[in-house]
CSV table of C-alpha atoms and ligand atoms in Angstrom, one decimal:
chain,number,residue,atom,x,y,z
A,26,UNK,CA,142.9,139.3,141.3
A,27,UNK,CA,144.0,141.8,144.0
A,28,UNK,CA,146.0,140.0,146.6
A,29,UNK,CA,144.0,138.8,149.6
A,30,UNK,CA,140.7,139.3,147.8
A,31,UNK,CA,138.0,136.6,148.0
A,32,UNK,CA,136.3,137.9,144.8
A,33,UNK,CA,136.9,140.6,142.3
A,34,UNK,CA,133.9,141.9,140.4
A,35,UNK,CA,133.9,144.5,137.6
A,36,UNK,CA,133.5,147.5,140.0
A,37,UNK,CA,133.9,146.1,143.5
A,38,UNK,CA,136.3,143.8,145.4
A,39,UNK,CA,135.4,141.5,148.3
A,40,UNK,CA,137.9,140.8,151.0
A,41,UNK,CA,137.6,138.5,154.0
A,42,UNK,CA,136.2,140.1,157.2
A,43,UNK,CA,137.6,139.5,160.7
A,44,UNK,CA,134.8,137.1,161.3
A,45,UNK,CA,134.0,134.1,159.2
A,46,UNK,CA,130.4,135.3,158.5
A,47,UNK,CA,131.5,138.8,157.4
A,48,UNK,CA,133.3,140.4,154.5
A,49,UNK,CA,134.7,143.7,153.5
A,50,UNK,CA,133.5,145.2,150.2
A,51,UNK,CA,135.4,148.0,148.5
A,52,UNK,CA,133.8,150.1,145.7
A,53,UNK,CA,136.4,150.8,143.0
A,54,UNK,CA,136.7,153.5,140.4
A,55,UNK,CA,136.4,151.1,137.5
A,56,UNK,CA,133.5,151.7,135.1
A,57,UNK,CA,132.5,148.9,132.6
A,58,UNK,CA,129.7,148.5,130.1
A,59,UNK,CA,128.7,145.9,127.5
A,60,UNK,CA,129.9,143.1,129.7
A,61,UNK,CA,133.3,144.6,130.3
A,62,UNK,CA,134.1,145.5,126.7
A,63,UNK,CA,134.1,149.2,127.5
A,64,UNK,CA,136.2,149.9,130.6
A,65,UNK,CA,137.6,153.1,132.2
A,66,UNK,CA,138.8,154.3,135.5
A,67,UNK,CA,136.6,157.2,136.7
A,68,UNK,CA,138.4,158.8,139.6
A,69,UNK,CA,136.0,159.2,142.5
A,70,UNK,CA,133.3,156.9,141.3
A,71,UNK,CA,133.9,154.3,144.0
A,72,UNK,CA,133.4,157.0,146.7
A,73,UNK,CA,130.2,158.3,145.1
A,74,UNK,CA,128.7,154.9,144.6
A,75,UNK,CA,129.6,153.7,148.1
A,76,UNK,CA,128.0,156.7,149.7
A,77,UNK,CA,124.9,156.4,147.5
A,78,UNK,CA,124.5,152.6,148.0
A,79,UNK,CA,125.0,153.0,151.8
A,80,UNK,CA,122.3,155.8,152.0
A,81,UNK,CA,119.8,153.6,150.1
A,82,UNK,CA,120.6,150.4,152.0
A,83,UNK,CA,120.2,152.3,155.3
A,84,UNK,CA,116.9,153.8,154.2
A,85,UNK,CA,115.7,150.3,153.1
A,86,UNK,CA,116.8,148.7,156.4
A,87,UNK,CA,114.8,151.4,158.3
A,88,UNK,CA,111.8,150.3,156.2
A,89,UNK,CA,112.2,146.6,157.1
A,90,UNK,CA,114.3,145.3,154.1
A,91,UNK,CA,117.1,143.1,155.3
A,92,UNK,CA,120.4,143.9,153.7
A,93,UNK,CA,124.0,142.7,153.8
A,94,UNK,CA,125.2,146.1,155.2
A,95,UNK,CA,126.6,145.9,158.7
A,96,UNK,CA,128.6,149.2,158.8
A,97,UNK,CA,130.4,151.7,156.8
A,98,UNK,CA,134.2,151.3,157.2
A,99,UNK,CA,135.5,154.2,155.2
A,100,UNK,CA,134.7,156.3,152.1
A,101,UNK,CA,134.8,153.3,149.7
A,102,UNK,CA,134.4,150.3,152.0
A,103,UNK,CA,131.7,148.5,154.0
A,104,UNK,CA,131.6,145.6,156.3
A,105,UNK,CA,128.9,143.2,155.1
A,106,UNK,CA,127.3,139.9,156.0
A,107,UNK,CA,128.9,137.2,154.0
A,108,UNK,CA,125.9,135.8,152.2
A,109,UNK,CA,125.9,133.1,149.5
A,110,UNK,CA,125.0,135.1,146.4
A,111,UNK,CA,122.1,133.7,144.4
A,112,UNK,CA,123.4,133.5,140.9
A,113,UNK,CA,120.3,135.1,139.5
A,114,UNK,CA,120.0,138.8,139.0
A,115,UNK,CA,116.7,140.6,139.3
A,116,UNK,CA,115.8,143.6,137.0
A,117,UNK,CA,112.8,145.7,137.8
A,118,UNK,CA,111.4,148.1,135.2
A,119,UNK,CA,109.0,151.0,135.6
A,120,UNK,CA,109.5,152.5,132.1
A,121,UNK,CA,110.9,151.0,128.9
A,122,UNK,CA,114.6,151.6,128.4
A,123,UNK,CA,117.9,149.8,127.7
A,124,UNK,CA,117.7,146.2,126.6
A,125,UNK,CA,113.9,146.1,127.0
A,126,UNK,CA,113.5,148.9,124.5
A,127,UNK,CA,116.0,147.4,122.1
A,128,UNK,CA,114.8,143.8,122.3
A,129,UNK,CA,111.1,144.5,122.0
A,130,UNK,CA,111.2,147.7,119.8
A,131,UNK,CA,109.6,149.9,122.4
A,132,UNK,CA,110.6,153.6,122.5
A,133,UNK,CA,112.6,154.6,125.5
A,134,UNK,CA,110.4,156.1,128.2
A,135,UNK,CA,107.2,154.3,127.2
A,136,UNK,CA,105.0,153.7,130.2
A,137,UNK,CA,104.4,150.1,131.2
A,138,UNK,CA,101.0,148.8,132.3
A,139,UNK,CA,102.6,146.9,135.2
A,140,UNK,CA,106.0,146.7,136.7
A,141,UNK,CA,108.2,144.3,134.8
A,142,UNK,CA,110.4,141.8,136.7
A,143,UNK,CA,113.1,139.9,134.8
A,144,UNK,CA,115.5,137.3,136.0
A,145,UNK,CA,118.9,136.6,134.4
A,146,UNK,CA,121.9,134.3,135.0
A,147,UNK,CA,124.7,136.1,136.8
A,148,UNK,CA,127.5,135.1,134.5
A,149,UNK,CA,130.0,137.4,132.8
A,150,UNK,CA,131.1,134.5,130.6
A,151,UNK,CA,127.6,134.1,129.1
A,152,UNK,CA,126.6,137.8,129.2
A,153,UNK,CA,123.9,137.5,131.9
A,154,UNK,CA,121.2,135.9,129.7
A,155,UNK,CA,117.6,136.3,130.7
A,156,UNK,CA,116.1,133.2,132.3
A,157,UNK,CA,112.5,132.2,133.2
A,158,UNK,CA,111.6,130.6,136.5
A,159,UNK,CA,111.4,127.1,135.2
A,160,UNK,CA,114.9,127.3,133.7
A,161,UNK,CA,116.2,128.7,137.0
A,162,UNK,CA,114.6,126.0,139.2
A,163,UNK,CA,115.5,123.3,136.6
A,164,UNK,CA,119.2,124.2,137.0
A,165,UNK,CA,118.9,124.5,140.8
A,166,UNK,CA,120.1,128.1,140.7
A,167,UNK,CA,117.3,129.0,143.1
A,168,UNK,CA,114.3,127.3,144.5
A,169,UNK,CA,110.8,128.5,143.6
A,170,UNK,CA,110.2,129.8,147.2
A,171,UNK,CA,113.4,131.8,146.9
A,172,UNK,CA,112.4,133.3,143.5
A,173,UNK,CA,109.0,134.2,145.1
A,174,UNK,CA,110.8,135.9,148.0
A,175,UNK,CA,113.2,137.8,145.7
A,176,UNK,CA,110.3,139.0,143.6
A,177,UNK,CA,108.4,140.1,146.7
A,178,UNK,CA,111.4,142.0,148.0
A,179,UNK,CA,112.2,143.5,144.6
A,180,UNK,CA,108.7,144.9,144.3
A,181,UNK,CA,108.8,146.3,147.8
A,182,UNK,CA,112.2,147.9,147.2
A,183,UNK,CA,110.9,149.4,144.0
A,184,UNK,CA,108.0,151.0,145.9
A,185,UNK,CA,110.2,152.4,148.6
A,186,UNK,CA,113.0,153.6,146.3
A,187,UNK,CA,110.6,155.1,143.7
A,188,UNK,CA,109.0,157.1,146.5
A,189,UNK,CA,112.3,158.3,147.9
A,190,UNK,CA,113.5,159.3,144.5
A,191,UNK,CA,110.3,161.0,143.5
A,192,UNK,CA,110.8,163.3,146.5
A,193,UNK,CA,114.2,164.1,145.0
A,194,UNK,CA,112.7,164.9,141.6
A,195,UNK,CA,114.1,161.7,140.1
A,196,UNK,CA,112.4,158.9,138.2
A,197,UNK,CA,113.5,155.4,138.9
A,198,UNK,CA,113.3,153.9,135.3
A,199,UNK,CA,114.8,150.5,136.1
A,200,UNK,CA,117.4,148.8,138.3
A,201,UNK,CA,119.2,145.5,139.0
A,202,UNK,CA,119.3,143.7,142.3
A,203,UNK,CA,121.3,140.8,143.7
A,204,UNK,CA,120.2,138.7,146.7
A,205,UNK,CA,122.0,136.3,149.0
A,206,UNK,CA,121.2,133.5,151.3
A,207,UNK,CA,122.0,134.3,154.9
A,208,UNK,CA,121.0,132.5,158.1
A,209,UNK,CA,118.1,130.7,156.3
A,210,UNK,CA,116.7,133.8,154.7
A,211,UNK,CA,117.2,136.0,151.6
A,212,UNK,CA,118.8,139.3,152.0
A,213,UNK,CA,119.6,142.2,149.7
A,214,UNK,CA,123.3,142.2,148.6
A,215,UNK,CA,125.5,143.9,146.0
A,216,UNK,CA,124.7,147.6,145.5
A,217,UNK,CA,122.1,150.1,144.5
A,218,UNK,CA,123.9,152.9,142.6
A,219,UNK,CA,123.8,154.9,139.4
A,220,UNK,CA,125.8,152.0,138.0
A,221,UNK,CA,123.0,149.5,138.6
A,222,UNK,CA,119.9,151.8,138.1
A,223,UNK,CA,118.6,154.2,135.5
A,224,UNK,CA,117.7,157.5,137.0
A,225,UNK,CA,116.1,160.3,135.0
A,226,UNK,CA,115.4,163.9,136.1
A,227,UNK,CA,111.7,163.9,136.6
A,228,UNK,CA,111.1,167.1,134.8
A,229,UNK,CA,113.6,167.0,131.8
A,230,UNK,CA,114.2,163.2,131.6
A,231,UNK,CA,117.9,164.0,131.6
A,232,UNK,CA,119.9,160.8,132.2
A,233,UNK,CA,121.8,160.9,135.5
A,234,UNK,CA,123.2,157.3,135.6
A,235,UNK,CA,125.6,154.9,133.9
A,236,UNK,CA,123.9,155.4,130.5
A,237,UNK,CA,126.1,158.6,130.4
A,238,UNK,CA,129.1,156.2,130.3
A,239,UNK,CA,127.5,153.5,128.1
A,240,UNK,CA,126.4,156.1,125.5
A,241,UNK,CA,129.4,158.4,125.8
A,242,UNK,CA,127.2,161.4,126.8
A,243,UNK,CA,129.9,162.9,129.0
A,244,UNK,CA,129.7,164.2,132.6
A,245,UNK,CA,129.4,160.7,134.1
A,246,UNK,CA,130.5,161.6,137.6
A,247,UNK,CA,128.5,164.9,137.5
A,248,UNK,CA,125.4,162.8,137.0
A,249,UNK,CA,126.3,160.5,139.9
A,250,UNK,CA,127.1,163.6,142.1
A,251,UNK,CA,123.8,165.2,141.2
A,252,UNK,CA,121.7,162.2,142.2
A,253,UNK,CA,123.8,161.6,145.4
A,254,UNK,CA,123.3,165.3,146.5
A,255,UNK,CA,119.5,165.2,145.9
A,256,UNK,CA,119.0,161.8,147.6
A,257,UNK,CA,121.2,162.8,150.5
A,258,UNK,CA,119.0,165.9,151.1
A,259,UNK,CA,115.8,163.9,150.9
A,260,UNK,CA,117.1,161.1,153.2
A,261,UNK,CA,117.9,163.7,155.8
A,262,UNK,CA,114.3,164.8,155.9
A,263,UNK,CA,112.7,161.3,156.3
B,316,TMP,P1,119.3,146.6,130.7
B,316,TMP,O1,118.2,147.5,130.1
B,316,TMP,O2,120.6,146.8,130.0
B,316,TMP,O3,118.8,145.2,130.7
B,316,TMP,O4,119.5,147.1,132.2
B,316,TMP,C1,118.5,147.1,133.1
B,316,TMP,C2,119.0,147.7,134.4
B,316,TMP,O5,119.9,146.8,135.0
B,316,TMP,C3,119.7,149.0,134.3
B,316,TMP,O6,119.3,149.9,135.3
B,316,TMP,C4,121.2,148.7,134.4
B,316,TMP,C5,121.2,147.5,135.3
B,316,TMP,N1,122.2,146.6,134.9
B,316,TMP,C6,123.2,146.2,135.8
B,316,TMP,O7,123.3,146.7,136.9
B,316,TMP,N2,124.2,145.3,135.4
B,316,TMP,C7,124.2,144.8,134.2
B,316,TMP,O8,125.1,144.0,133.9
B,316,TMP,C8,123.2,145.1,133.2
B,316,TMP,C9,123.2,144.5,131.9
B,316,TMP,C10,122.2,146.0,133.7
B,317,LIG,N1,127.8,146.0,134.2
B,317,LIG,C1,127.9,145.4,132.9
B,317,LIG,C2,129.3,145.5,132.3
B,317,LIG,O1,130.2,145.9,132.9
B,317,LIG,C3,126.9,145.9,131.9
B,317,LIG,C4,126.3,147.2,132.0
B,317,LIG,O2,126.0,147.7,133.1
B,317,LIG,O3,126.0,147.8,131.0
B,317,LIG,O4,129.6,145.1,131.3
């Protein structure tokens, strides 16, 4: 682990903040897929992801979603509220893709009759296995009221973000969220970036996200730069 770090994830490092209830999070250039089996340094990814996530978190905060973001420190770092991360990841799906398509034999891009919400255990060791609510509460990973609140916030974030991206000509196919406990409530933590979402061009369905890396399609950072530029323009107008 990087010296002085509190926690080192696959693409971000968390350092202590000046205050006990704050931390510094740095977005690194590391790209990983398939639970870390594929790994590369993509120079500039950290900066692109930090700017994208900050734009989105600021947009969500303006719309009443509580997030960990306190302030932007530099091109790759933010000061954040030091929340206790809920060890359950939330995936939201608007169109079939990725593991959903593979697992259930549904062609990528198939419309879904309702938004899909999935929970999984946040564990690199066990490969983030999907979990149902009774499994999560049985193991004490989160209380039912917390799962209800995370689901409510995830659906609200989906509505806000889908709308924002639609204005940028981008479809929000699916994405992953992490939440944390902070001062008695649940707040949005981690990141919202092309690493953690699937973004397709609304017209051509061209992939603009980490699937370019996972599937060796090339032009990974060009895709990230493309969505960042479009979303930056739209955020300035709202
Ligand atoms: P999946 O189709 O592989 O289950 O991924 C669903 C969404 O979650 C996709 O937008 C990518 C994101 N995701 C992460 O952010 N981290 C992960 O470890 C995985 C597996 C998916
Ligand atoms: N983030 C995960 C990994 O690094 C999986 C993925 O996003 O595909 O392995």
